[in-house]
Amino acid sequence: MDEPKLDRRRLEVLRAIVEDYVATQEPVGSRALVERHNLNVSPATIRNDMALLEEEGYIHQPHTSAGRVPTDKGYRLFVDRLTNVKPLTGAERRAIHNFLDEAIDLDDVVSRTVRLLAQLTRQVAVVQYPSLSRSAVRHVELVSLSTSRIMLVLITDTGRVEQRVVEVSAIDEASLGELRARLNAQIGGRRLAEVPALLADFARLMPAGELLDDPARAPQPVAVDALCASLLEMIVEQREERVVLAGTANLARFGQDFPDSIQPVLEALEEQVVLLKLLGEATAPSLLTVRIGRENGFDQLTSTSVVTSGYGRGEDTLAQLGVLGPTRMDYPGTMGAVSAVARYVGRILEQA
Amino acid sequence: MDEPKLDRRRLEVLRAIVEDYVATQEPVGSRALVERHNLNVSPATIRNDMALLEEEGYIHQPHTSAGRVPTDKGYRLFVDRLTNVKPLTGAERRAIHNFLDEAIDLDDVVSRTVRLLAQLTRQVAVVQYPSLSRSAVRHVELVSLSTSRIMLVLITDTGRVEQRVVEVSAIDEASLGELRARLNAQIGGRRLAEVPALLADFARLMPAGELLDDPARAPQPVAVDALCASLLEMIVEQREERVVLAGTANLARFGQDFPDSIQPVLEALEEQVVLLKLLGEATAPSLLTVRIGRENGFDQLTSTSVVTSGYGRGEDTLAQLGVLGPTRMDYPGTMGAVSAVARYVGRILEQA
DNA sequence: GTTGGCACTCGTTCACCCGGAGTGCCAGAT
DNA sequence: ATCTGGCACTCCGGGTGAACGAGTGCCAAC
């Protein structure tokens, strides 16, 4: 798999090119390279290496007699083999702690996280709300609003509360209380992912009275069905997950990095669907994913890269968060920030 | 108050300058003016008028021997006296109806409205959630989660649901039921604005048992106080209102209109506080407000204008919505769109 | 495999010039 | 008193061309 033609020095040259280009935003030439990094060879040697790297598609020359610029393939190699995530400074680490520790509820955690990430990386930050399906039921509440309307409230252990109103045939308070108790016994504390199966059982057994001490108090099947159906809908519907955004202003700072304009990028960022796709499938917590240029699959985003990480409680990934910026970005730094924030948010969620 | 020096033709000239400049985005000269509008005078005459308009501060010359550009003061006069809101086309009107009629709940109405407004005006749209304080209490629910924790749920007639959990000293189910009934009798159907006063009475009378048939069942004062306090907090806190945004990508289309960069504008738009201030105090429904350039009071937004309108049910303003764009914007068109959307959203809320 | 040298290519910058658009002003016409 | 045509003037923008410099590729020598 390794390209045998790339010996140690050539890789070093590629790394130097990426680093310099990211720093200066200008094509980098052979002389500048030997000066800034202490490669103990002459510019001419570097030129030979560059010619080879270009042949292999890792770098590219905007026009004859210009310096070289990394290609997407070059960045990819850089990220995969030539760098490690850069650990944050103590000050940054402290800033994360201080800022996130003040969060008062889930909304606040998410909103603080996204702003923090944007500020830390000076780029666009994206945070997905903890997914319902990964979290567990803390409590289900049934509130009768009138004789035939029930409000269904679902509280999860990530602190999210969802409610909706259900129309049912008349049901009396006593039955409702019984139902509430049984329902909580059945699904309380269980993963949302397990709930559909459990509800199916519940809908089958409950009306038959099999779960009750006094079968005479079994509620009407139709009411139970309606409630279960609504509960299921809530869970499924919420899987269409919410995403929040911050730092779009940072895009403007990189105006020159985008071939035409930042308009298509801003447009893409307004589409929830696009954002969700960018964050991608849930990965293990603190496992970084980097998508470079075309890899992210949207034409409007060919000159952007995305760095994402799962976050969650312990081993469970509850959702994804990440950062979007120009392909020419500080990968080690960004990866460090994303990883650190993901880890810390996870820890906060554990306490809650 | 009228500047007597501005006779009919001079005003006409100002209008022509604004219209042409908005259309072409280039300083407009005397000759072009007489050609495009059929003013029946010579360019020289227009030049005299322009000199006067400039002296009065309505227009401005970027440099000697360039055409004229309207100043903020010029736009102001234009908006106040030289134009009327432009009615929408039939197609646009139909688009509004079709798109908004499909909304399924309050969140959906708001989200559709903001996207619609952005698309219609091709600018940044801002919509404030209907304010709790203007709406009325539909129902208050008390749910005991455990012996000492009660969930308080407030449902308003705009369809909003807010909940929070309150810690109280132990309270039994019967007292809770009584409390719920009395509380609803006291504040159900009332405006949120009236609620604080009503709650004060309630907290005074209820514990004393004066409102009960059986004074022995009066709940502990401390529990009532805690509940009332939380309810008040909910109402007050929600006055810090939510705002949603769409169409930021449209800013990029106007890149040249912003002296330096759109960055400060994007930054401003990320601040909820700024957005709320821009939307401003509630005004009567369908009453348009236009703030031009510096009038909006933010340094970052000196080259933007904001067109807002209240919207609501009948005569009640529930919240504000509006559009933000470069000072050089199509005022009549934008005003027409904002006004039409505000009116229609109001009508939708009436049905709900 | 590395190096120094050299010819060559291009993009960038600057000075310069020119054309055109637009102005202000003035004297004369209405 | 107001409008108009004419005229001199200003200034921006675009185009041209030269000088410059950064960078390259190649080759012969080490």
CSV table of N, CA and C in Angstrom, one decimal, chain A residues 212-327:
chain,number,residue,atom,x,y,z
A,212,LEU,N,-52.0,-6.8,35.1
A,212,LEU,CA,-52.7,-6.1,36.2
A,212,LEU,C,-53.0,-7.1,37.3
A,213,ASP,N,-53.1,-6.5,38.5
A,213,ASP,CA,-53.6,-7.3,39.6
A,213,ASP,C,-55.1,-7.5,39.4
A,214,ASP,N,-55.7,-6.5,38.9
A,214,ASP,CA,-57.2,-6.6,38.8
A,214,ASP,C,-57.5,-6.4,37.3
A,215,PRO,N,-57.7,-7.5,36.6
A,215,PRO,CA,-58.0,-7.4,35.1
A,215,PRO,C,-59.2,-6.5,34.8
A,216,ALA,N,-60.1,-6.3,35.7
A,216,ALA,CA,-61.3,-5.5,35.4
A,216,ALA,C,-60.9,-4.1,35.0
A,217,ARG,N,-59.7,-3.7,35.5
A,217,ARG,CA,-59.3,-2.3,35.3
A,217,ARG,C,-58.5,-2.1,34.0
A,218,ALA,N,-58.4,-3.1,33.2
A,218,ALA,CA,-57.7,-3.0,32.0
A,218,ALA,C,-58.3,-1.8,31.2
A,219,PRO,N,-57.5,-1.0,30.7
A,219,PRO,CA,-58.0,0.1,29.8
A,219,PRO,C,-58.4,-0.4,28.5
A,220,GLN,N,-59.1,0.4,27.7
A,220,GLN,CA,-59.6,0.0,26.4
A,220,GLN,C,-58.3,-0.2,25.5
A,221,PRO,N,-58.3,-1.3,24.8
A,221,PRO,CA,-57.2,-1.5,23.9
A,221,PRO,C,-56.9,-0.3,23.0
A,222,VAL,N,-58.0,0.2,22.5
A,222,VAL,CA,-57.8,1.3,21.5
A,222,VAL,C,-57.0,2.5,22.1
A,223,ALA,N,-57.3,2.8,23.3
A,223,ALA,CA,-56.5,3.9,24.0
A,223,ALA,C,-55.1,3.5,24.1
A,224,VAL,N,-54.8,2.3,24.5
A,224,VAL,CA,-53.4,1.9,24.7
A,224,VAL,C,-52.7,1.9,23.3
A,225,ASP,N,-53.3,1.4,22.3
A,225,ASP,CA,-52.7,1.5,21.0
A,225,ASP,C,-52.4,2.9,20.6
A,226,ALA,N,-53.3,3.8,20.8
A,226,ALA,CA,-53.1,5.2,20.4
A,226,ALA,C,-51.9,5.8,21.1
A,227,LEU,N,-51.8,5.5,22.4
A,227,LEU,CA,-50.7,6.0,23.2
A,227,LEU,C,-49.4,5.4,22.7
A,228,CYS,N,-49.4,4.2,22.5
A,228,CYS,CA,-48.1,3.5,22.1
A,228,CYS,C,-47.7,4.0,20.7
A,229,ALA,N,-48.7,4.2,19.9
A,229,ALA,CA,-48.4,4.6,18.5
A,229,ALA,C,-47.7,6.0,18.6
A,230,SER,N,-48.3,6.9,19.4
A,230,SER,CA,-47.7,8.2,19.5
A,230,SER,C,-46.3,8.2,20.1
A,231,LEU,N,-46.2,7.4,21.1
A,231,LEU,CA,-44.9,7.3,21.7
A,231,LEU,C,-43.8,6.9,20.7
A,232,LEU,N,-44.2,5.9,19.9
A,232,LEU,CA,-43.3,5.4,18.9
A,232,LEU,C,-42.9,6.6,17.9
A,233,GLU,N,-43.9,7.3,17.5
A,233,GLU,CA,-43.7,8.4,16.6
A,233,GLU,C,-42.8,9.4,17.1
A,234,MET,N,-42.9,9.7,18.4
A,234,MET,CA,-42.0,10.7,19.0
A,234,MET,C,-40.6,10.2,18.9
A,235,ILE,N,-40.4,8.9,19.2
A,235,ILE,CA,-39.0,8.4,19.1
A,235,ILE,C,-38.5,8.5,17.7
A,236,VAL,N,-39.2,8.0,16.8
A,236,VAL,CA,-38.8,7.9,15.4
A,236,VAL,C,-38.5,9.3,14.9
A,237,GLU,N,-39.5,10.2,15.1
A,237,GLU,CA,-39.5,11.5,14.6
A,237,GLU,C,-38.2,12.3,15.1
A,238,GLN,N,-37.9,12.0,16.4
A,238,GLN,CA,-36.8,12.8,17.0
A,238,GLN,C,-35.5,12.3,16.5
A,239,ARG,N,-35.5,11.1,15.8
A,239,ARG,CA,-34.2,10.6,15.2
A,239,ARG,C,-33.8,11.6,14.1
A,240,GLU,N,-34.8,12.3,13.5
A,240,GLU,CA,-34.5,13.3,12.6
A,240,GLU,C,-33.9,14.4,13.5
A,241,GLU,N,-32.6,14.4,13.6
A,241,GLU,CA,-32.0,15.1,14.7
A,241,GLU,C,-31.6,16.6,14.5
A,242,ARG,N,-31.6,17.3,15.6
A,242,ARG,CA,-31.3,18.7,15.5
A,242,ARG,C,-29.8,19.0,15.5
A,243,VAL,N,-29.5,20.0,14.8
A,243,VAL,CA,-28.1,20.4,14.7
A,243,VAL,C,-27.9,21.9,14.9
A,244,VAL,N,-27.0,22.3,15.6
A,244,VAL,CA,-26.7,23.7,15.8
A,244,VAL,C,-25.4,24.1,15.3
A,245,LEU,N,-25.3,25.4,15.0
A,245,LEU,CA,-24.2,25.9,14.2
A,245,LEU,C,-23.7,27.2,14.8
A,246,ALA,N,-22.4,27.4,14.7
A,246,ALA,CA,-21.8,28.7,15.2
A,246,ALA,C,-20.6,29.0,14.4
A,247,GLY,N,-20.3,30.3,14.3
A,247,GLY,CA,-19.0,30.7,13.7
A,247,GLY,C,-19.0,30.9,12.2
A,248,THR,N,-20.2,31.0,11.7
A,248,THR,CA,-20.2,31.2,10.2
A,248,THR,C,-19.4,32.4,9.8
A,249,ALA,N,-19.3,33.4,10.7
A,249,ALA,CA,-18.6,34.6,10.4
A,249,ALA,C,-17.1,34.3,10.1
A,250,ASN,N,-16.6,33.2,10.6
A,250,ASN,CA,-15.3,32.8,10.4
A,250,ASN,C,-15.0,32.5,8.9
A,251,LEU,N,-16.0,32.1,8.2
A,251,LEU,CA,-15.9,31.8,6.8
A,251,LEU,C,-15.4,33.0,6.1
A,252,ALA,N,-15.9,34.2,6.5
A,252,ALA,CA,-15.6,35.4,5.8
A,252,ALA,C,-14.1,35.7,5.9
A,253,ARG,N,-13.5,35.3,7.0
A,253,ARG,CA,-12.1,35.5,7.1
A,253,ARG,C,-11.2,34.8,6.1
A,254,PHE,N,-11.8,33.7,5.6
A,254,PHE,CA,-11.1,32.9,4.6
A,254,PHE,C,-11.6,33.1,3.2
A,255,GLY,N,-12.2,34.3,3.0
A,255,GLY,CA,-12.8,34.6,1.7
A,255,GLY,C,-11.9,34.1,0.5
A,256,GLN,N,-10.6,34.4,0.6
A,256,GLN,CA,-9.8,34.1,-0.6
A,256,GLN,C,-9.7,32.6,-0.8
A,257,ASP,N,-9.9,31.8,0.3
A,257,ASP,CA,-9.7,30.4,0.1
A,257,ASP,C,-10.8,29.7,-0.7
A,258,PHE,N,-11.9,30.5,-0.9
A,258,PHE,CA,-12.9,29.8,-1.7
A,258,PHE,C,-12.9,30.4,-3.1
A,259,PRO,N,-12.8,29.5,-4.0
A,259,PRO,CA,-12.6,29.9,-5.4
A,259,PRO,C,-13.6,31.0,-5.8
A,260,ASP,N,-14.9,30.9,-5.7
A,260,ASP,CA,-15.8,31.9,-6.2
A,260,ASP,C,-16.2,32.8,-5.0
A,261,SER,N,-16.9,32.2,-4.1
A,261,SER,CA,-17.5,33.0,-3.1
A,261,SER,C,-17.9,32.1,-2.0
A,262,ILE,N,-18.2,32.6,-0.8
A,262,ILE,CA,-18.6,31.7,0.2
A,262,ILE,C,-20.1,31.4,0.2
A,263,GLN,N,-20.7,32.0,-0.8
A,263,GLN,CA,-22.2,31.8,-0.9
A,263,GLN,C,-22.6,30.4,-0.9
A,264,PRO,N,-22.1,29.6,-1.8
A,264,PRO,CA,-22.6,28.2,-1.8
A,264,PRO,C,-22.3,27.5,-0.5
A,265,VAL,N,-21.2,27.8,0.2
A,265,VAL,CA,-20.9,27.2,1.5
A,265,VAL,C,-22.0,27.6,2.5
A,266,LEU,N,-22.3,28.9,2.5
A,266,LEU,CA,-23.3,29.3,3.4
A,266,LEU,C,-24.7,28.7,3.1
A,267,GLU,N,-24.9,28.5,1.8
A,267,GLU,CA,-26.2,27.8,1.5
A,267,GLU,C,-26.2,26.4,2.0
A,268,ALA,N,-25.1,25.7,1.8
A,268,ALA,CA,-25.1,24.3,2.3
A,268,ALA,C,-25.3,24.3,3.8
A,269,LEU,N,-24.7,25.2,4.5
A,269,LEU,CA,-24.8,25.2,5.9
A,269,LEU,C,-26.2,25.5,6.4
A,270,GLU,N,-27.1,26.0,5.6
A,270,GLU,CA,-28.4,26.3,6.0
A,270,GLU,C,-29.3,25.1,5.9
A,271,GLU,N,-28.8,24.1,5.2
A,271,GLU,CA,-29.6,22.8,5.1
A,271,GLU,C,-29.3,21.8,6.2
A,272,GLN,N,-30.2,21.6,7.0
A,272,GLN,CA,-30.1,20.6,8.1
A,272,GLN,C,-29.6,19.3,7.5
A,273,VAL,N,-30.2,18.9,6.4
A,273,VAL,CA,-29.8,17.6,5.8
A,273,VAL,C,-28.3,17.5,5.5
A,274,VAL,N,-27.8,18.6,4.9
A,274,VAL,CA,-26.4,18.6,4.6
A,274,VAL,C,-25.6,18.5,5.8
A,275,LEU,N,-25.9,19.2,6.8
A,275,LEU,CA,-25.2,19.2,8.1
A,275,LEU,C,-25.1,17.8,8.7
A,276,LEU,N,-26.3,17.2,8.7
A,276,LEU,CA,-26.4,15.8,9.3
A,276,LEU,C,-25.5,14.9,8.5
A,277,LYS,N,-25.5,15.0,7.2
A,277,LYS,CA,-24.7,14.1,6.4
A,277,LYS,C,-23.2,14.4,6.6
A,278,LEU,N,-22.8,15.7,6.8
A,278,LEU,CA,-21.5,16.0,7.0
A,278,LEU,C,-21.0,15.4,8.4
A,279,LEU,N,-21.8,15.5,9.4
A,279,LEU,CA,-21.4,14.9,10.6
A,279,LEU,C,-21.3,13.4,10.5
A,280,GLY,N,-22.1,12.8,9.6
A,280,GLY,CA,-21.9,11.4,9.3
A,280,GLY,C,-22.4,10.5,10.3
A,281,GLU,N,-22.2,9.2,10.0
A,281,GLU,CA,-22.6,8.2,10.9
A,281,GLU,C,-21.9,8.3,12.3
A,282,ALA,N,-22.6,7.8,13.3
A,282,ALA,CA,-22.0,7.9,14.6
A,282,ALA,C,-20.8,7.0,14.6
A,283,THR,N,-19.7,7.6,15.2
A,283,THR,CA,-18.5,6.8,15.3
A,283,THR,C,-18.3,6.7,16.8
A,284,ALA,N,-17.3,5.9,17.2
A,284,ALA,CA,-17.0,5.7,18.6
A,284,ALA,C,-16.6,7.1,19.2
A,285,PRO,N,-16.9,7.3,20.5
A,285,PRO,CA,-16.6,8.6,21.1
A,285,PRO,C,-15.1,8.9,20.9
A,286,SER,N,-14.8,10.1,20.6
A,286,SER,CA,-13.4,10.6,20.5
A,286,SER,C,-12.6,9.9,19.4
A,287,LEU,N,-13.4,9.3,18.4
A,287,LEU,CA,-12.7,8.8,17.3
A,287,LEU,C,-12.8,9.9,16.2
A,288,LEU,N,-11.7,10.5,15.8
A,288,LEU,CA,-11.8,11.6,14.8
A,288,LEU,C,-12.0,11.1,13.4
A,289,THR,N,-12.8,11.8,12.7
A,289,THR,CA,-13.0,11.5,11.2
A,289,THR,C,-12.6,12.8,10.5
A,290,VAL,N,-11.8,12.7,9.5
A,290,VAL,CA,-11.5,13.9,8.7
A,290,VAL,C,-12.0,13.7,7.2
A,291,ARG,N,-12.8,14.6,6.7
A,291,ARG,CA,-13.1,14.5,5.3
A,291,ARG,C,-12.6,15.7,4.6
A,292,ILE,N,-11.8,15.4,3.5
A,292,ILE,CA,-11.1,16.5,2.8
A,292,ILE,C,-11.7,16.7,1.5
A,293,GLY,N,-12.0,18.0,1.2
A,293,GLY,CA,-12.5,18.4,-0.1
A,293,GLY,C,-13.6,17.5,-0.7
A,294,ARG,N,-13.4,17.0,-1.8
A,294,ARG,CA,-14.5,16.2,-2.5
A,294,ARG,C,-15.0,15.0,-1.6
A,295,GLU,N,-14.1,14.6,-0.7
A,295,GLU,CA,-14.5,13.4,0.1
A,295,GLU,C,-15.8,13.6,0.8
A,296,ASN,N,-16.2,14.9,1.1
A,296,ASN,CA,-17.4,15.1,1.8
A,296,ASN,C,-18.7,15.0,1.0
A,297,GLY,N,-18.5,14.9,-0.3
A,297,GLY,CA,-19.6,14.5,-1.2
A,297,GLY,C,-20.6,15.6,-1.6
A,298,PHE,N,-20.2,16.9,-1.3
A,298,PHE,CA,-21.1,17.9,-1.8
A,298,PHE,C,-20.4,18.9,-2.7
A,299,ASP,N,-20.9,19.1,-3.9
A,299,ASP,CA,-20.3,20.0,-4.8
A,299,ASP,C,-20.0,21.4,-4.3
A,300,GLN,N,-20.9,21.9,-3.5
A,300,GLN,CA,-20.7,23.2,-2.9
A,300,GLN,C,-19.6,23.3,-1.9
A,301,LEU,N,-19.1,22.1,-1.5
A,301,LEU,CA,-18.2,22.1,-0.4
A,301,LEU,C,-16.8,21.4,-0.9
A,302,THR,N,-16.5,21.6,-2.2
A,302,THR,CA,-15.3,20.9,-2.6
A,302,THR,C,-14.1,21.6,-2.1
A,303,SER,N,-14.2,22.8,-1.6
A,303,SER,CA,-13.0,23.4,-1.1
A,303,SER,C,-13.1,23.5,0.5
A,304,THR,N,-13.8,22.7,1.1
A,304,THR,CA,-13.9,22.7,2.5
A,304,THR,C,-13.6,21.3,3.1
A,305,SER,N,-13.1,21.2,4.3
A,305,SER,CA,-12.9,20.0,5.0
A,305,SER,C,-13.7,20.0,6.2
A,306,VAL,N,-13.9,18.8,6.7
A,306,VAL,CA,-14.7,18.6,7.9
A,306,VAL,C,-14.0,17.7,8.9
A,307,VAL,N,-13.9,18.1,10.1
A,307,VAL,CA,-13.3,17.2,11.1
A,307,VAL,C,-14.4,16.9,12.2
A,308,THR,N,-14.7,15.7,12.3
A,308,THR,CA,-15.8,15.3,13.3
A,308,THR,C,-15.3,14.3,14.3
A,309,SER,N,-16.1,14.2,15.3
A,309,SER,CA,-15.8,13.2,16.4
A,309,SER,C,-17.2,12.9,17.0
A,310,GLY,N,-17.3,11.6,17.4
A,310,GLY,CA,-18.5,11.3,18.2
A,310,GLY,C,-18.3,11.8,19.6
A,311,TYR,N,-19.4,11.9,20.3
A,311,TYR,CA,-19.2,12.2,21.7
A,311,TYR,C,-20.3,11.5,22.5
A,312,GLY,N,-20.1,11.3,23.7
A,312,GLY,CA,-21.2,10.5,24.4
A,312,GLY,C,-20.8,10.2,25.8
A,313,ARG,N,-21.5,9.3,26.4
A,313,ARG,CA,-21.3,8.9,27.7
A,313,ARG,C,-20.5,7.6,27.7
A,314,GLY,N,-19.3,7.6,28.2
A,314,GLY,CA,-18.5,6.4,28.2
A,314,GLY,C,-18.3,5.8,26.8
A,315,GLU,N,-18.7,4.6,26.6
A,315,GLU,CA,-18.5,4.0,25.3
A,315,GLU,C,-19.6,4.3,24.3
A,316,ASP,N,-20.7,4.9,24.8
A,316,ASP,CA,-21.9,5.1,24.0
A,316,ASP,C,-21.7,6.4,23.2
A,317,THR,N,-21.9,6.4,21.9
A,317,THR,CA,-21.9,7.6,21.2
A,317,THR,C,-23.3,8.1,21.1
A,318,LEU,N,-23.5,9.3,21.6
A,318,LEU,CA,-24.8,9.9,21.6
A,318,LEU,C,-25.0,10.7,20.4
A,319,ALA,N,-24.0,11.4,19.9
A,319,ALA,CA,-24.1,12.2,18.7
A,319,ALA,C,-22.7,12.6,18.2
A,320,GLN,N,-22.7,13.4,17.2
A,320,GLN,CA,-21.5,13.9,16.6
A,320,GLN,C,-21.3,15.4,16.7
A,321,LEU,N,-20.1,15.8,16.7
A,321,LEU,CA,-19.8,17.2,16.6
A,321,LEU,C,-18.6,17.4,15.8
A,322,GLY,N,-18.4,18.6,15.3
A,322,GLY,CA,-17.3,18.8,14.4
A,322,GLY,C,-17.1,20.3,14.0
A,323,VAL,N,-16.2,20.4,13.0
A,323,VAL,CA,-15.8,21.7,12.6
A,323,VAL,C,-15.6,21.7,11.1
A,324,LEU,N,-16.0,22.7,10.4
A,324,LEU,CA,-15.9,22.8,9.0
A,324,LEU,C,-15.1,24.1,8.6
A,325,GLY,N,-14.1,23.9,7.7
A,325,GLY,CA,-13.3,25.0,7.3
A,325,GLY,C,-12.7,24.7,5.9
A,326,PRO,N,-11.9,25.7,5.4
A,326,PRO,CA,-11.3,25.5,4.1
A,326,PRO,C,-10.4,24.3,4.1
A,327,THR,N,-10.2,23.6,3.0
A,327,THR,CA,-9.3,22.5,2.9
A,327,THR,C,-8.0,22.9,3.4
